[in-house]
mmCIF file of C-alpha atoms in Angstrom:
data_model
loop_
_atom_site.group_PDB
_atom_site.id
_atom_site.type_symbol
_atom_site.label_atom_id
_atom_site.label_comp_id
_atom_site.label_asym_id
_atom_site.label_seq_id
_atom_site.Cartn_x
_atom_site.Cartn_y
_atom_site.Cartn_z
ATOM 1 C CA UNK A 1 97.209 102.324 104.546
ATOM 2 C CA UNK A 2 96.632 99.006 102.805
ATOM 3 C CA UNK A 3 98.452 98.118 99.602
ATOM 4 C CA UNK A 4 97.763 95.357 97.083
ATOM 5 C CA UNK A 5 100.356 94.649 94.407
ATOM 6 C CA UNK A 6 99.563 92.667 91.269
ATOM 7 C CA UNK A 7 100.614 92.186 87.669
ATOM 8 C CA UNK A 8 103.588 89.902 88.025
ATOM 9 C CA UNK A 9 104.089 86.803 85.970
ATOM 10 C CA UNK A 10 106.381 84.946 83.625
ATOM 11 C CA UNK A 11 108.067 86.947 80.870
ATOM 12 C CA UNK A 12 110.781 86.399 78.310
ATOM 13 C CA UNK A 13 113.889 88.569 78.041
ATOM 14 C CA UNK A 14 112.996 91.795 76.265
ATOM 15 C CA UNK A 15 109.334 91.611 77.236
ATOM 16 C CA UNK A 16 107.399 94.199 79.229
ATOM 17 C CA UNK A 17 105.137 93.961 82.261
ATOM 18 C CA UNK A 18 103.131 96.486 84.247
ATOM 19 C CA UNK A 19 102.750 96.076 87.980
ATOM 20 C CA UNK A 20 99.937 97.785 89.866
ATOM 21 C CA UNK A 21 99.718 98.815 93.503
ATOM 22 C CA UNK A 22 96.202 99.612 94.690
ATOM 23 C CA UNK A 23 96.061 101.557 97.946
ATOM 24 C CA UNK A 24 93.332 102.299 100.446
ATOM 25 C CA UNK A 25 92.900 103.838 103.856
ATOM 26 C CA UNK A 26 94.203 107.366 103.310
ATOM 27 C CA UNK A 27 94.021 110.100 100.668
ATOM 28 C CA UNK A 28 96.352 108.896 97.941
ATOM 29 C CA UNK A 29 98.128 112.189 97.350
ATOM 30 C CA UNK A 30 99.279 112.288 100.949
ATOM 31 C CA UNK A 31 102.030 109.732 100.625
ATOM 32 C CA UNK A 32 104.882 108.689 98.405
ATOM 33 C CA UNK A 33 104.988 105.172 96.975
ATOM 34 C CA UNK A 34 108.051 103.038 96.530
ATOM 35 C CA UNK A 35 108.811 99.809 94.717
ATOM 36 C CA UNK A 36 111.369 97.325 95.974
ATOM 37 C CA UNK A 37 112.328 93.832 94.882
ATOM 38 C CA UNK A 38 113.944 90.796 96.431
ATOM 39 C CA UNK A 39 115.596 88.045 94.448
ATOM 40 C CA UNK A 40 116.211 84.590 95.942
ATOM 41 C CA UNK A 41 119.129 84.671 98.331
ATOM 42 C CA UNK A 42 119.548 88.435 98.064
ATOM 43 C CA UNK A 43 118.579 91.427 100.149
ATOM 44 C CA UNK A 44 115.629 93.570 99.223
ATOM 45 C CA UNK A 45 116.635 96.245 96.694
ATOM 46 C CA UNK A 46 115.249 99.695 95.933
ATOM 47 C CA UNK A 47 113.677 99.907 92.478
ATOM 48 C CA UNK A 48 111.720 103.154 92.130
ATOM 49 C CA UNK A 49 109.769 105.766 94.037
ATOM 50 C CA UNK A 50 107.281 108.494 93.202
ATOM 51 C CA UNK A 51 106.233 111.463 95.318
ATOM 52 C CA UNK A 52 102.731 112.150 96.530
ATOM 53 C CA UNK A 53 102.183 114.724 93.794
ATOM 54 C CA UNK A 54 103.735 112.517 91.134
ATOM 55 C CA UNK A 55 106.180 115.245 90.171
ATOM 56 C CA UNK A 56 109.309 113.519 91.478
ATOM 57 C CA UNK A 57 110.553 110.045 90.615
ATOM 58 C CA UNK A 58 113.764 108.198 91.403
ATOM 59 C CA UNK A 59 115.146 104.894 90.194
ATOM 60 C CA UNK A 60 117.694 102.336 91.208
ATOM 61 C CA UNK A 61 120.748 102.205 88.967
ATOM 62 C CA UNK A 62 119.954 98.742 87.660
ATOM 63 C CA UNK A 63 116.570 99.778 86.272
ATOM 64 C CA UNK A 64 117.149 103.341 85.089
ATOM 65 C CA UNK A 65 115.996 103.799 81.524
ATOM 66 C CA UNK A 66 113.996 100.564 81.543
ATOM 67 C CA UNK A 67 111.427 100.940 84.330
ATOM 68 C CA UNK A 68 108.932 103.768 84.804
ATOM 69 C CA UNK A 69 106.924 104.555 87.931
ATOM 70 C CA UNK A 70 103.652 106.475 87.691
ATOM 71 C CA UNK A 71 100.513 107.053 89.705
ATOM 72 C CA UNK A 72 96.966 108.050 88.922
ATOM 73 C CA UNK A 73 94.777 110.559 90.747
ATOM 74 C CA UNK A 74 92.713 108.012 92.591
ATOM 75 C CA UNK A 75 94.499 105.207 94.391
ATOM 76 C CA UNK A 76 96.887 103.263 92.164
ATOM 77 C CA UNK A 77 100.600 103.374 91.476
ATOM 78 C CA UNK A 78 102.180 101.557 88.548
ATOM 79 C CA UNK A 79 105.590 100.208 87.672
ATOM 80 C CA UNK A 80 106.195 99.634 83.983
ATOM 81 C CA UNK A 81 108.991 97.126 83.382
ATOM 82 C CA UNK A 82 110.466 97.315 79.872
ATOM 83 C CA UNK A 83 113.250 95.313 78.259
ATOM 84 C CA UNK A 84 113.148 92.735 81.013
ATOM 85 C CA UNK A 85 116.277 90.770 81.833
ATOM 86 C CA UNK A 86 116.716 87.495 83.726
ATOM 87 C CA UNK A 87 118.307 89.443 86.562
ATOM 88 C CA UNK A 88 115.006 91.283 87.048
ATOM 89 C CA UNK A 89 113.546 88.060 88.415
ATOM 90 C CA UNK A 90 112.358 88.800 91.946
ATOM 91 C CA UNK A 91 109.384 89.362 94.185
ATOM 92 C CA UNK A 92 108.332 92.990 93.731
ATOM 93 C CA UNK A 93 106.838 94.917 96.648
ATOM 94 C CA UNK A 94 105.098 98.256 96.798
ATOM 95 C CA UNK A 95 105.272 100.409 99.896
ATOM 96 C CA UNK A 96 103.895 103.724 101.150
ATOM 97 C CA UNK A 97 105.426 106.284 103.457
ATOM 98 C CA UNK A 98 103.732 108.870 105.625
ATOM 99 C CA UNK A 99 105.263 111.748 103.664
ATOM 100 C CA UNK A 100 104.786 113.094 100.171
ATOM 101 C CA UNK A 101 108.541 113.238 99.524
ATOM 102 C CA UNK A 102 110.296 110.232 98.033
ATOM 103 C CA UNK A 103 112.722 107.905 99.777
ATOM 104 C CA UNK A 104 115.068 105.197 98.522
ATOM 105 C CA UNK A 105 115.434 103.587 101.944
ATOM 106 C CA UNK A 106 113.398 100.634 103.102
ATOM 107 C CA UNK A 107 113.066 102.086 106.566
ATOM 108 C CA UNK A 108 111.573 105.211 105.054
ATOM 109 C CA UNK A 109 108.349 103.325 104.404
ATOM 110 C CA UNK A 110 105.623 102.613 106.922
ATOM 111 C CA UNK A 111 103.290 100.341 105.002
ATOM 112 C CA UNK A 112 104.009 97.377 102.768
ATOM 113 C CA UNK A 113 101.932 95.280 100.451
ATOM 114 C CA UNK A 114 102.391 91.633 99.704
ATOM 115 C CA UNK A 115 104.750 90.912 96.846
ATOM 116 C CA UNK A 116 104.086 89.932 93.282
ATOM 117 C CA UNK A 117 106.452 87.517 91.557
ATOM 118 C CA UNK A 118 108.179 88.474 88.321
ATOM 119 C CA UNK A 119 110.103 85.738 86.541
ATOM 120 C CA UNK A 120 112.107 86.466 83.417
ATOM 121 C CA UNK A 121 113.272 83.400 81.563
ATOM 122 C CA UNK A 122 113.587 82.141 78.025
#
């Protein structure tokens, strides 16, 4: 599975962004997708995950109520970032696992895309 993340950029506090993760190589419904982020000097952190069917989603505590993960029926997963805060500044990664069920653990994912930078600053 190949993954390509995009949509990052510079935003002001309170703004919104939508990240996209385009996948290829396997039928899209066969795997769950996760989003993680890594801020400078910090470990990579779980952000959100969505099951292969799209019926189950989970979020990290720091983004609950502000971020939304979705997926379409073809090959793309999305992460909508609302009410952005400076502490959301990080490189955001999408990942896929060889199961339809979700996982919040980094080692639960088999395939990773390159990151996309999100910077929140006034």
